[in-house]
Amino acid sequence: MNTGGKATPPPMPLPMAVPTPHAGMHAYLSVAYLSSYEGIGIATIHCYGGCTCEPAEIDGHRPPAVTSGGGSSGGGSGGGGGGGGGGKGGGPPRQQFVSLWLQHRLEARLQRGALSCVVRVLLHNRTSSGGTKFKLGGLSISWDPRQDANASVAGEGLGGRVRERHAQGHAAGPSQCTTVAHSK
């Protein structure tokens, strides 16, 4: 499994470490992934080092959406036997095949003394689409320093805004990622 490309055969775990601010804080972990209509599999997200969270299973398969025919898409191929109306429901239902980047959000608790939150993404052999690819776009952790008495002066100096740190996976397989960004 990798980000920005096709997945390797399961079950290849991809560990990623996101630097954290303060131990014992309540945080949110956001996982950006591709949801697609074809060949996408199922992955489970586990927090196993420096933080805790309930494991989350994400099915990246997105079935085609069914839309009513007619509409305003003029001049098409496959002309039906209907009249010339552009009205609602004026033709047979159509399937729309769409891929979208989505986010799954998990609640996490940062452990005391930990410098990072290590998250493992495990790709499964089972699938609802016939394929086992899983495309991970990014991982971020966010917290509000006002919620923790141990928040540093730098954290309080943000004017109450949420701080975030991000980790991007790499195509080279399991790796520890420490790309860091702060939102303003």
Coordinates of C-alpha atoms in Angstrom, one line a residue, residues 85-171:
G85 CA -38.1 17.4 -23.2
G86 CA -35.3 18.5 -20.9
G87 CA -37.6 18.0 -17.9
K88 CA -37.0 16.1 -14.7
G89 CA -37.2 12.3 -14.9
G90 CA -37.5 12.4 -18.7
G91 CA -35.4 9.3 -19.4
P92 CA -34.2 6.1 -17.9
P93 CA -32.0 6.2 -14.8
R94 CA -28.3 6.5 -15.4
Q95 CA -25.3 5.5 -13.4
Q96 CA -22.6 8.0 -12.5
F97 CA -19.1 6.6 -11.8
V98 CA -17.3 9.0 -9.4
S99 CA -14.1 9.0 -7.4
L100 CA -13.8 11.4 -4.5
W101 CA -11.3 12.2 -1.8
L102 CA -13.0 11.7 1.6
Q103 CA -11.9 12.1 5.2
H104 CA -12.5 9.8 8.1
R105 CA -12.2 11.3 11.5
L106 CA -11.3 9.4 14.7
E107 CA -11.1 10.5 18.3
A108 CA -7.7 9.8 19.8
R109 CA -6.0 10.3 23.2
L110 CA -2.3 11.2 23.2
Q111 CA -0.2 9.2 25.7
R112 CA 2.0 10.9 28.3
G113 CA 5.7 11.0 27.4
A114 CA 5.0 10.2 23.7
L115 CA 6.6 12.3 21.1
S116 CA 4.4 11.1 18.2
C117 CA 1.2 9.2 17.5
V118 CA 2.0 6.1 15.4
V119 CA -0.8 5.0 13.2
R120 CA -0.9 1.7 11.2
V121 CA -3.0 1.3 8.0
L122 CA -3.7 -2.4 7.3
L123 CA -5.1 -3.4 3.9
H124 CA -7.5 -6.4 3.9
N125 CA -7.9 -9.2 1.5
R126 CA -11.7 -8.9 1.6
T127 CA -13.4 -6.3 -0.7
S128 CA -16.8 -5.1 -1.7
S129 CA -15.6 -4.0 -5.2
G130 CA -13.5 -6.9 -6.4
G131 CA -10.2 -5.0 -5.9
T132 CA -7.9 -4.4 -3.0
K133 CA -6.3 -1.0 -3.8
F134 CA -6.4 1.6 -1.1
K135 CA -5.1 5.1 -1.8
L136 CA -4.2 7.2 1.3
G137 CA -4.0 10.9 0.7
G138 CA -2.8 12.0 4.1
L139 CA -3.0 11.8 7.8
S140 CA -3.4 14.7 10.2
I141 CA -3.9 15.1 13.9
S142 CA -5.5 18.2 15.4
W143 CA -6.1 19.4 18.9
D144 CA -7.3 22.5 20.8
P145 CA -4.6 23.6 23.3
R146 CA -7.4 25.3 25.4
Q147 CA -8.6 21.8 26.3
D148 CA -5.5 20.8 28.2
A149 CA -4.0 22.3 31.3
N150 CA -0.6 21.3 30.2
A151 CA -0.7 23.3 27.0
S152 CA 2.4 25.3 26.4
V153 CA 2.6 29.1 26.1
A154 CA 3.2 28.7 22.4
G155 CA 0.0 26.7 22.1
E156 CA -2.0 29.3 24.0
G157 CA -0.6 32.0 21.8
L158 CA -2.5 30.7 18.9
G159 CA -5.6 32.7 19.9
G160 CA -7.6 29.6 20.5
R161 CA -7.2 28.2 17.0
V162 CA -6.8 24.5 16.4
R163 CA -3.2 23.3 15.7
E164 CA -2.6 20.6 13.2
R165 CA 0.4 18.4 12.3
H166 CA 0.4 16.3 9.2
A167 CA 2.2 13.2 8.0
Q168 CA 2.3 12.1 4.4
G169 CA 3.0 8.5 3.5
H170 CA 5.7 7.5 1.0
A171 CA 5.6 5.0 -1.9

